[in-house]
């Protein structure tokens, strides 16, 4: 018969060792506890000496308050601390340590010596500890104010643990990592780390700055790309201080130094969020360097999750992580690097021509650059040669014909106006609002999409990673052209209209169309057209100065803004556009005027001359080679555009389908 096992109570020393091993898992853990103690004791200099990755010797010397002689007898017992006395204090604790377990634990798994001197005592004392108990009496000794804690033969009592540890070199690396992070977080404290008998591996000055320490420890490549920002959130009650690299910097290894209430912690949720923001900007597999210090009311922070106290959870975690993510996004979008990235993306020609060909302002559209804008709209055809031919007359120039001389009607791009700095707050606010509303994931999708094909006039397919999407190209184009206008404000290149087109006739054509919705009670069409012309002529200086839309004194349209390389707006829609400019733009208020002008113009530019019957190649070509590159390059999509994207299928789903076959 099998006898049941006899249950025995474990020896207390064994229990304590097991518990201690939970807290002190490797030399770097022990060091973290000791560093926190030294910082709690208000030290301004901390020196760490290491032998054999901290396994033989781990020593930390500080110039803090020291430990009172009378406390030396109990300092290494479990649950002795000078930092907490009632349970309620747990919620208010602002110092690092709080459970009085670190020294006790260390004394269970290593030989521990404390040498310390307070300001009020005449000499220092040295004491040895074993298994939580003072061994012998503290001996008087000479020494400066502060504490030296010496840990020798870590895990001597736990041979398996000792064997499971990595090589001394790797343990040293982990120690160095901890010291580096604390040194960055505490620039007012001078840190030294050295392997015994060697030159210091790391050294920072007391009273340096955080940026200096990052440079000294992590290198100039990171330091020169750093941006700094602070953010205070009243809603979720936290303060954030952050140093992060701009998108020009990328490394294989992701570095996030996270301190919450001055304690080095890990928050996987926050790390994932930060990585997600950067993944939009950095090549795949590349990461930023980020330092964050978060302060929040201690009662919101749950540090008691695990004895090692590395991973924290906090109240409103999702919301806070979300807010931080937004701030990081905003920083990246607003950073100079990103801005200049945007500026570089101006229409081609603008910058090169500025230097070289400033005299020659007229640039011809070459055949290869021409987009066919054929229109079967009879009214417009009539209009393009209004004085010579009747309805049945001409079709407008196609890409097979080269525009020649002034006889040929065409839209031509005039390049190179000198870039002017925009000072108007209304416009700067429009720019900021675009950047603020930019949806970072959507931007990521647009940036990396691969064009698949055109569905119809307003829809196209593209692929992003494993997903196939259909998108509303009209909605995307409309936003794109709006943003181009806002960013090209005062600096638009021109598309010249040759020969200039008389507004009066254009507006009459508009009034004839069904879209205009003219009713007899609206009055005489030519009178209405004349009114509209006079409004447009009155506002001509604004349109010319800010948007490169020129109207001559004789009332002819001479140019339109060029907003995207090779994109020439629809001829068919031009009359309606002009009519809407006269009637829909809020001309009297500055901000509203720019807003509504840009919206109307964007809407016009997004409408393509599209034929159902004829040759569709040029339209498809336009979608693929003009509009989509524009989306990829320039569009900062607001969240509402998400609704204009439909995921049709994705690879995993397709695999499932094929598996069944
Ligand atoms: P805790 O930090 O949670 O209080 P520890 O076991 O880490 O627990 O430390 C116990 C006590 O020893 C501390 O509360 C503090 O009073 C004292 N102490 C430890 N290290 C130092 C130091 N470097 N300087 C001054 N006092 C120290
Ligand atoms: Mg402590």
XYZ file of C-alpha atoms and ligand atoms in Angstrom:
689
model
C 0.000 0.000 0.000
C 1.174 3.455 -0.835
C 1.731 5.644 2.209
C 0.612 9.279 1.917
C 3.456 11.801 2.076
C 3.990 13.494 5.384
C 3.371 17.225 5.248
C 6.022 19.203 7.081
C 6.388 22.876 7.660
C 9.351 24.261 5.713
C 12.219 25.584 7.655
C 11.880 29.354 8.021
C 15.260 30.053 6.491
C 14.285 28.045 3.398
C 10.980 29.921 3.140
C 12.775 33.242 3.374
C 15.277 32.240 0.763
C 12.579 31.213 -1.650
C 10.771 34.488 -1.042
C 14.001 36.449 -1.389
C 14.810 34.706 -4.664
C 11.478 35.946 -5.967
C 12.476 39.543 -5.349
C 16.139 39.352 -6.210
C 16.290 37.428 -9.436
C 19.610 38.651 -10.706
C 22.316 41.177 -9.804
C 20.618 43.943 -11.798
C 17.445 43.564 -9.675
C 19.403 43.899 -6.474
C 21.193 46.924 -7.829
C 17.943 48.590 -8.805
C 16.711 48.270 -5.235
C 19.962 49.677 -3.893
C 19.981 52.576 -6.346
C 16.459 53.452 -5.308
C 17.476 53.379 -1.662
C 20.395 55.720 -2.361
C 18.156 58.109 -4.271
C 15.570 57.959 -1.475
C 18.372 58.958 0.869
C 18.886 62.122 -1.246
C 22.344 61.293 -2.512
C 24.021 63.471 -5.128
C 26.806 60.994 -5.946
C 26.379 57.286 -6.440
C 29.169 54.935 -7.375
C 28.733 51.298 -8.308
C 31.547 48.713 -8.313
C 31.116 45.351 -9.944
C 33.100 42.154 -10.048
C 32.101 39.207 -12.169
C 28.825 40.672 -13.379
C 27.820 41.472 -9.794
C 27.928 37.831 -8.734
C 31.190 38.111 -6.842
C 30.798 41.717 -5.792
C 28.104 44.330 -6.103
C 28.904 47.458 -4.201
C 27.150 50.767 -4.101
C 28.424 53.858 -2.371
C 26.383 57.009 -1.884
C 26.639 60.323 -0.058
C 23.057 60.321 1.226
C 21.590 60.623 4.720
C 23.109 57.407 6.030
C 21.394 54.987 8.449
C 21.100 55.710 12.158
C 23.237 53.468 14.359
C 20.228 52.283 16.354
C 18.480 51.140 13.187
C 21.368 48.975 12.057
C 20.182 46.047 14.125
C 16.831 45.758 12.362
C 17.443 47.292 8.963
C 17.737 43.888 7.307
C 14.717 42.274 8.859
C 11.733 41.829 6.628
C 9.199 44.609 6.639
C 11.412 47.172 8.310
C 11.388 50.485 6.574
C 11.644 54.138 7.388
C 9.218 54.958 4.617
C 5.850 53.545 5.617
C 4.105 52.745 8.841
C 0.397 52.144 8.229
C -1.348 50.284 5.451
C -2.985 53.512 4.287
C 0.459 54.918 3.590
C 0.778 52.414 0.785
C -1.491 54.596 -1.288
C 0.416 57.752 -0.621
C 3.920 56.558 -0.884
C 6.099 58.785 -3.004
C 9.467 57.163 -2.388
C 10.628 54.096 -4.244
C 10.942 51.454 -1.632
C 7.987 50.817 0.522
C 7.963 47.340 1.828
C 11.262 47.093 3.567
C 12.010 43.887 1.735
C 15.018 44.646 -0.398
C 17.805 44.550 2.145
C 16.210 41.629 3.975
C 15.946 39.650 0.777
C 19.499 40.383 -0.230
C 20.781 39.262 3.160
C 19.094 35.884 2.577
C 20.822 35.217 -0.701
C 24.218 36.904 -0.276
C 26.799 38.137 2.191
C 25.766 41.676 2.988
C 27.775 44.421 4.643
C 26.518 47.902 5.398
C 28.883 50.711 6.227
C 27.179 53.977 6.994
C 27.522 57.374 8.650
C 24.860 59.981 9.315
C 25.549 63.704 9.633
C 24.938 63.755 13.376
C 27.132 60.800 14.328
C 30.810 61.357 14.999
C 31.957 58.208 13.259
C 30.603 55.622 10.929
C 29.597 51.990 11.603
C 30.045 48.795 9.733
C 27.749 45.794 10.137
C 27.460 42.323 8.611
C 24.168 40.559 7.941
C 23.061 37.042 7.275
C 19.532 35.716 6.718
C 17.975 38.965 7.831
C 19.941 39.225 11.039
C 22.772 41.378 12.180
C 25.859 39.266 12.785
C 27.834 40.580 15.758
C 27.708 44.227 16.785
C 28.215 47.156 14.384
C 31.848 48.228 14.504
C 32.838 51.874 14.550
C 34.838 52.945 11.537
C 36.024 56.052 9.745
C 34.140 57.313 6.739
C 32.258 60.126 5.029
C 28.556 60.707 5.353
C 26.568 58.230 3.334
C 26.263 54.520 2.905
C 28.301 51.766 1.302
C 26.402 48.568 0.716
C 28.509 45.586 -0.251
C 26.991 42.379 -1.557
C 29.306 39.428 -2.052
C 28.723 35.992 -3.497
C 25.189 36.589 -4.604
C 23.106 33.375 -4.591
C 25.820 31.463 -2.748
C 22.939 29.809 -0.947
C 21.052 28.967 -4.150
C 23.401 27.074 -6.471
C 20.722 26.398 -9.116
C 19.843 30.045 -9.404
C 23.457 30.901 -9.727
C 23.913 28.416 -12.525
C 20.818 29.594 -14.336
C 22.189 33.092 -14.627
C 23.786 34.326 -17.801
C 27.483 34.983 -18.185
C 29.078 37.710 -16.054
C 29.362 39.852 -19.196
C 25.632 39.676 -19.777
C 24.831 40.356 -16.142
C 27.118 43.365 -16.292
C 25.264 44.559 -19.374
C 21.990 44.414 -17.472
C 23.514 46.292 -14.559
C 24.867 48.911 -16.888
C 21.425 49.232 -18.433
C 19.824 49.946 -15.056
C 22.492 52.487 -14.067
C 22.212 54.195 -17.480
C 18.490 54.623 -17.140
C 18.663 55.998 -13.619
C 21.445 58.348 -14.692
C 19.281 59.735 -17.485
C 16.343 60.148 -15.178
C 18.390 61.800 -12.428
C 20.675 64.322 -14.114
C 21.181 66.144 -10.807
C 22.965 63.068 -9.410
C 26.433 62.028 -10.549
C 26.734 58.319 -11.359
C 29.824 56.178 -11.787
C 29.821 52.532 -12.791
C 33.019 50.553 -12.875
C 34.184 46.990 -13.096
C 36.653 46.454 -10.332
C 40.164 47.314 -11.353
C 39.033 48.927 -14.584
C 38.296 52.449 -15.756
C 34.752 53.598 -15.248
C 32.328 52.115 -17.749
C 29.881 54.935 -17.246
C 30.164 58.345 -15.691
C 27.858 61.313 -15.440
C 28.336 64.589 -13.623
C 26.124 65.794 -10.818
C 24.011 68.729 -12.033
C 24.155 67.871 -15.720
C 21.090 67.883 -17.946
C 19.067 64.991 -19.173
C 20.060 65.648 -22.776
C 23.731 65.713 -21.813
C 23.387 62.407 -20.040
C 21.609 60.826 -22.979
C 24.439 62.007 -25.206
C 27.102 60.725 -22.809
C 25.469 57.343 -22.338
C 23.512 56.581 -25.480
C 25.571 58.507 -28.012
C 25.463 61.558 -30.233
C 23.425 59.916 -32.992
C 20.471 59.767 -30.631
C 21.172 63.029 -28.852
C 21.134 65.085 -32.015
C 17.739 63.826 -33.075
C 16.065 64.346 -29.719
C 12.993 66.456 -29.219
C 11.664 67.294 -25.817
C 8.156 68.008 -24.724
C 6.023 68.239 -21.629
C 2.376 67.581 -21.328
C -0.034 67.983 -18.463
C -3.362 66.261 -18.477
C -5.950 67.633 -16.105
C -8.583 65.127 -16.995
C -6.602 62.004 -16.121
C -4.252 63.802 -13.773
C -0.826 63.051 -15.059
C 2.263 64.959 -16.075
C 4.473 63.723 -18.844
C 8.006 64.697 -19.624
C 9.373 63.148 -22.727
C 12.498 63.031 -24.860
C 12.072 61.244 -28.133
C 13.952 60.865 -31.374
C 12.645 62.389 -34.561
C 11.863 60.161 -37.475
C 15.312 60.629 -38.997
C 16.680 58.348 -36.309
C 16.020 54.639 -36.336
C 17.648 51.670 -34.666
C 17.155 47.926 -34.680
C 16.587 47.952 -30.959
C 13.639 49.737 -29.450
C 14.544 51.745 -26.375
C 11.905 53.042 -24.010
C 13.057 54.410 -20.688
C 9.924 54.674 -18.628
C 9.756 56.138 -15.153
C 6.514 56.457 -13.298
C 6.702 58.553 -10.165
C 10.479 58.265 -10.482
C 10.495 54.517 -10.483
C 11.891 52.562 -13.415
C 9.039 50.417 -14.662
C 7.741 48.619 -17.672
C 4.379 49.147 -19.244
C 3.829 46.891 -22.230
C 0.701 48.810 -23.163
C 2.569 52.079 -23.422
C 5.439 50.530 -25.298
C 3.144 49.011 -27.886
C 1.411 52.334 -28.330
C 4.629 54.273 -28.833
C 5.952 51.691 -31.270
C 2.730 51.861 -33.228
C 3.073 55.606 -33.697
C 6.616 55.322 -34.958
C 5.902 52.369 -37.216
C 4.151 54.785 -39.546
C 7.314 56.747 -40.057
C 10.151 54.322 -39.646
C 11.083 51.487 -41.953
C 9.878 48.097 -40.835
C 11.853 46.658 -37.951
C 13.317 50.045 -37.020
C 12.679 51.742 -33.719
C 13.066 55.037 -31.868
C 14.703 56.017 -28.617
C 12.172 57.328 -26.139
C 12.472 58.523 -22.575
C 9.316 59.182 -20.599
C 8.768 60.312 -17.082
C 5.202 60.121 -15.903
C 3.967 61.578 -12.657
C 0.563 60.653 -11.333
C -1.185 60.656 -7.984
C 0.296 57.681 -6.076
C -3.180 56.411 -5.260
C -3.768 55.853 -9.001
C -0.737 53.664 -9.325
C -0.724 49.986 -8.502
C 2.885 49.065 -7.981
C 2.114 46.095 -5.863
C 1.517 43.767 -8.769
C 4.698 41.787 -8.567
C 7.497 41.660 -6.031
C 9.983 42.853 -8.587
C 7.790 45.914 -9.045
C 8.768 46.261 -12.682
C 5.456 46.056 -14.331
C 2.952 48.614 -13.216
C -0.697 49.110 -13.763
C -2.507 52.319 -13.233
C -5.945 53.713 -13.075
C -7.293 54.935 -16.459
C -4.475 53.070 -18.115
C -6.117 52.859 -21.548
C -7.094 56.491 -21.553
C -3.702 57.666 -20.395
C -1.879 55.520 -22.922
C -4.161 56.905 -25.589
C -3.489 60.491 -24.604
C 0.231 59.916 -24.582
C 0.020 58.322 -27.972
C -1.750 61.383 -29.336
C 0.921 63.629 -27.894
C 3.704 61.602 -29.452
C 1.883 61.665 -32.783
C 1.478 65.389 -32.581
C 5.152 65.826 -31.781
C 6.237 63.739 -34.701
C 3.923 65.507 -37.080
C 4.887 68.877 -35.750
C 8.585 68.258 -35.583
C 10.804 70.249 -37.866
C 12.027 67.193 -39.632
C 8.536 66.155 -40.501
C 7.629 69.660 -41.483
C 10.549 70.002 -43.791
C 9.608 66.609 -45.139
C 6.244 68.060 -45.991
C 7.735 71.216 -47.453
C 10.064 69.217 -49.650
C 7.072 67.657 -51.198
C 5.974 70.838 -52.861
C 5.255 70.745 -56.528
C 8.264 69.654 -58.497
C 9.963 72.495 -60.211
C 9.258 75.017 -57.517
C 12.525 74.653 -55.737
C 14.827 73.780 -58.621
C 13.452 76.467 -60.803
C 13.805 79.023 -58.113
C 17.547 78.762 -58.312
C 18.124 78.268 -61.961
C 15.379 79.488 -64.189
C 13.748 82.266 -62.417
C 13.552 84.343 -65.607
C 11.795 81.761 -67.654
C 8.512 81.520 -65.917
C 6.566 79.727 -68.538
C 6.918 76.023 -68.555
C 5.438 74.050 -71.326
C 3.648 70.805 -70.637
C 5.422 68.115 -72.556
C 3.563 65.319 -74.175
C 4.617 62.782 -71.625
C 3.332 64.997 -68.870
C 0.022 65.782 -70.409
C -3.109 64.301 -69.102
C -5.937 64.051 -71.504
C -8.785 66.186 -70.525
C -11.020 65.401 -73.471
C -14.533 66.234 -72.840
C -17.576 65.258 -74.744
C -19.526 67.912 -72.944
C -20.850 69.856 -75.872
C -21.392 72.970 -73.890
C -17.833 73.156 -72.839
C -16.470 72.360 -76.238
C -18.508 75.181 -77.536
C -17.160 77.333 -74.841
C -13.493 76.568 -75.457
C -13.634 78.138 -78.855
C -16.580 80.298 -78.143
C -16.037 82.889 -80.828
C -15.214 80.667 -83.746
C -17.245 77.515 -83.653
C -20.699 76.402 -82.796
C -21.952 73.466 -80.724
C -20.842 70.715 -82.989
C -17.362 72.160 -83.218
C -14.079 71.282 -81.706
C -12.935 68.747 -79.266
C -10.315 70.088 -76.986
C -6.668 69.274 -77.266
C -5.677 65.724 -76.539
C -2.404 64.417 -75.342
C -1.472 63.465 -78.884
C -1.332 67.066 -79.860
C 1.265 69.416 -78.607
C -0.116 72.738 -77.619
C 1.337 75.296 -79.959
C 1.053 79.019 -80.050
C -1.648 81.102 -78.523
C -4.322 79.718 -80.845
C -4.391 76.439 -78.980
C -6.602 76.488 -75.959
C -4.986 74.742 -73.059
C -4.194 74.828 -69.405
C -0.513 75.313 -68.831
C 1.459 75.072 -65.675
C 3.487 78.117 -64.836
C 6.093 77.207 -62.274
C 8.269 78.959 -59.799
C 6.842 81.687 -57.744
C 9.145 82.676 -54.989
C 8.197 80.903 -51.792
C 6.585 83.316 -49.367
C 6.276 82.753 -45.698
C 2.699 82.498 -44.531
C 1.954 84.736 -41.606
C -1.818 84.778 -41.521
C -3.007 83.109 -38.335
C -6.179 81.908 -39.996
C -4.130 79.901 -42.493
C -1.613 78.669 -39.931
C -4.540 77.470 -37.877
C -5.942 75.620 -40.850
C -2.578 73.913 -41.248
C -2.390 73.025 -37.581
C -5.895 71.705 -37.596
C -5.020 69.406 -40.508
C -1.992 68.130 -38.615
C -3.905 67.710 -35.402
C -6.659 65.733 -37.032
C -4.350 63.526 -39.018
C -5.089 59.886 -38.235
C -1.759 58.234 -37.847
C -2.717 54.678 -38.784
C -4.560 55.849 -41.830
C -1.551 57.911 -42.800
C 0.522 54.753 -42.432
C -1.792 52.845 -44.735
C -1.735 55.573 -47.366
C 2.000 55.888 -47.225
C 2.591 52.225 -47.890
C -0.285 51.272 -50.112
C 0.165 49.546 -53.425
C -2.237 50.596 -56.128
C -4.199 47.725 -57.619
C -6.703 49.145 -60.044
C -9.585 51.366 -60.799
C -13.182 50.294 -60.173
C -15.027 53.292 -61.494
C -14.912 57.047 -61.551
C -14.927 57.282 -57.798
C -13.507 54.017 -56.540
C -10.204 52.237 -56.739
C -8.573 49.201 -55.172
C -5.344 49.112 -53.328
C -3.457 46.718 -51.183
C -1.892 47.397 -47.839
C 0.090 44.603 -46.301
C -2.193 41.593 -46.490
C -5.386 43.528 -46.979
C -7.255 44.535 -50.056
C -9.165 47.782 -49.783
C -11.561 49.692 -51.907
C -11.532 53.427 -51.372
C -13.570 56.373 -52.377
C -11.080 58.270 -54.488
C -13.305 61.283 -54.735
C -13.383 61.782 -50.977
C -9.630 61.305 -50.715
C -8.936 63.653 -53.627
C -11.192 66.306 -52.219
C -9.308 66.301 -48.925
C -5.997 66.140 -50.745
C -6.716 69.209 -52.845
C -8.029 71.058 -49.826
C -4.798 70.370 -47.979
C -2.692 71.305 -50.982
C -4.403 74.676 -51.108
C -3.901 75.251 -47.403
C -0.220 74.346 -47.584
C 0.459 76.083 -50.901
C -1.302 79.221 -49.733
C 0.409 82.258 -51.274
C 2.808 79.933 -53.028
C 0.609 78.170 -55.543
C 1.988 77.475 -58.952
C -0.286 78.534 -61.800
C -2.039 76.666 -64.519
C -2.524 79.335 -67.120
C -5.633 79.298 -69.196
C -4.741 80.024 -72.805
C -6.495 81.892 -74.222
C -8.184 83.493 -71.191
C -11.833 82.550 -70.862
C -14.595 85.134 -70.468
C -16.340 84.709 -67.134
C -19.667 86.020 -68.370
C -20.012 83.185 -70.858
C -18.756 80.596 -68.439
C -21.296 81.663 -65.873
C -24.077 81.596 -68.424
C -23.160 78.039 -69.269
C -23.255 77.240 -65.593
C -26.705 78.734 -65.201
C -27.899 76.677 -68.159
C -26.895 73.454 -66.506
C -29.283 71.417 -64.390
C -26.867 71.451 -61.480
C -27.312 75.182 -61.048
C -31.028 74.663 -60.475
C -32.070 77.910 -62.105
C -35.762 78.810 -61.774
C -37.537 81.565 -63.711
C -38.187 83.466 -60.501
C -34.426 83.743 -59.960
C -34.428 86.367 -62.693
C -32.694 86.880 -65.953
C -29.763 84.552 -66.514
C -27.463 87.082 -68.122
C -28.153 89.514 -65.315
C -27.355 86.816 -62.761
C -24.192 85.958 -64.645
C -23.165 89.617 -64.729
C -23.677 89.863 -60.948
C -21.545 86.816 -60.396
C -18.839 88.237 -62.642
C -18.770 91.432 -60.670
C -18.454 89.549 -57.374
C -15.573 87.510 -58.777
C -13.880 90.605 -60.162
C -14.173 92.342 -56.835
C -12.544 89.404 -55.076
C -9.976 88.857 -57.820
C -7.066 90.354 -55.810
C -7.579 87.841 -52.982
C -7.758 84.906 -55.370
C -4.739 86.094 -57.329
C -2.555 86.843 -54.346
C -3.283 83.762 -52.287
C -4.402 81.081 -54.713
C -2.899 81.920 -58.106
C -6.364 82.226 -59.587
C -6.171 85.189 -61.943
C -9.025 87.127 -63.439
C -8.198 89.919 -65.858
C -9.720 93.385 -65.750
C -11.749 92.446 -68.790
C -13.340 89.659 -66.775
C -11.490 86.702 -68.242
C -10.132 83.742 -66.321
C -6.376 83.676 -66.876
C -5.127 81.051 -64.483
C -5.994 78.424 -61.888
C -3.836 77.029 -59.078
C -1.742 73.959 -59.877
C -2.145 71.679 -56.881
C -0.739 68.361 -57.950
C 1.796 67.590 -60.656
C 0.013 66.739 -63.873
C -3.408 67.283 -62.475
C -5.472 69.622 -64.580
C -8.953 70.251 -63.267
C -12.032 69.332 -65.203
C -13.122 71.607 -68.001
C -16.668 70.388 -67.829
C -17.026 71.447 -64.214
C -15.311 74.815 -64.566
C -18.453 76.908 -65.104
C -20.229 75.448 -62.088
C -17.100 75.942 -60.020
C -16.978 79.617 -60.885
C -20.646 80.027 -60.164
C -20.158 78.415 -56.767
C -17.181 80.658 -56.055
C -19.423 83.640 -56.599
C -22.308 82.287 -54.540
C -20.975 79.857 -51.948
C -17.747 81.413 -50.701
C -18.064 83.394 -47.504
C -16.123 86.378 -48.827
C -16.505 88.710 -45.880
C -14.747 86.875 -43.021
C -11.070 86.036 -43.444
C -10.965 82.567 -41.925
C -14.337 81.507 -43.370
C -13.385 82.934 -46.736
C -10.211 80.821 -46.983
C -12.012 77.784 -45.641
C -14.896 77.950 -48.054
C -12.721 78.934 -51.014
C -10.455 75.961 -50.381
C -13.372 73.579 -49.899
C -15.091 74.715 -53.115
C -11.872 74.556 -55.073
C -10.978 71.149 -53.667
C -14.356 69.825 -54.646
C -13.897 71.116 -58.159
C -10.418 69.650 -58.492
C -11.605 66.273 -57.268
C -14.098 65.953 -60.102
C -12.627 64.195 -63.046
C -13.740 64.364 -66.637
C -14.698 60.773 -66.966
C -16.192 59.046 -69.941
C -18.093 55.827 -69.762
C -17.715 54.819 -73.322
C -14.468 56.117 -74.747
C -10.949 55.005 -74.110
C -10.493 54.767 -70.361
C -6.766 54.322 -70.368
C -5.880 57.892 -69.661
C -8.333 58.087 -66.772
C -6.933 54.957 -65.232
C -3.482 56.292 -65.830
C -4.415 59.485 -64.079
C -5.759 57.646 -61.057
C -2.670 55.514 -60.749
C 0.036 58.000 -61.632
C -1.356 61.300 -60.491
C -3.924 60.925 -57.739
C -2.559 57.944 -55.850
C 0.994 59.282 -55.705
C -0.606 62.471 -54.377
C -2.395 60.552 -51.602
C 0.760 58.709 -50.694
C 2.899 61.767 -50.631
C 0.803 64.574 -49.303
C -2.457 63.521 -47.743
C -2.719 63.808 -43.959
C -5.987 61.972 -43.592
C -8.430 62.928 -40.861
C -10.182 60.067 -39.055
C -13.435 60.642 -40.922
C -11.807 59.315 -44.102
C -11.750 55.896 -42.475
C -15.343 55.605 -43.613
C -14.178 55.963 -47.196
C -12.090 52.827 -46.968
C -13.610 49.375 -47.156
C -11.612 46.296 -46.445
C -12.678 43.786 -49.063
C -10.615 40.851 -47.980
C -7.309 39.886 -46.486
C -4.813 37.160 -46.941
C -5.658 35.098 -43.854
C -9.300 34.959 -44.955
C -8.285 33.982 -48.446
C -6.137 31.222 -47.102
C -9.124 29.875 -45.239
C -11.110 29.893 -48.454
C -8.371 28.073 -50.323
C -7.922 25.531 -47.590
C -11.489 24.429 -48.134
C -10.947 23.945 -51.851
P 12.560 50.143 1.764
O 13.445 50.870 0.818
O 11.374 49.537 1.093
O 12.240 50.917 2.987
P 14.816 48.473 2.099
O 14.968 47.092 2.602
O 15.240 48.748 0.707
O 13.313 48.856 2.267
O 15.555 49.465 3.076
C 15.224 49.448 4.445
C 15.570 50.763 5.101
O 16.983 50.947 5.131
C 15.061 51.981 4.358
O 13.745 52.294 4.743
C 16.053 53.059 4.773
O 15.654 53.646 5.991
C 17.331 52.287 5.017
N 18.273 52.421 3.889
C 18.543 51.474 2.975
N 19.499 51.902 2.104
C 19.849 53.150 2.495
C 20.788 54.126 2.004
N 21.552 53.907 0.922
N 20.882 55.302 2.669
C 20.106 55.521 3.769
N 19.200 54.656 4.247
C 19.074 53.469 3.647
Mg 14.343 50.019 -0.808
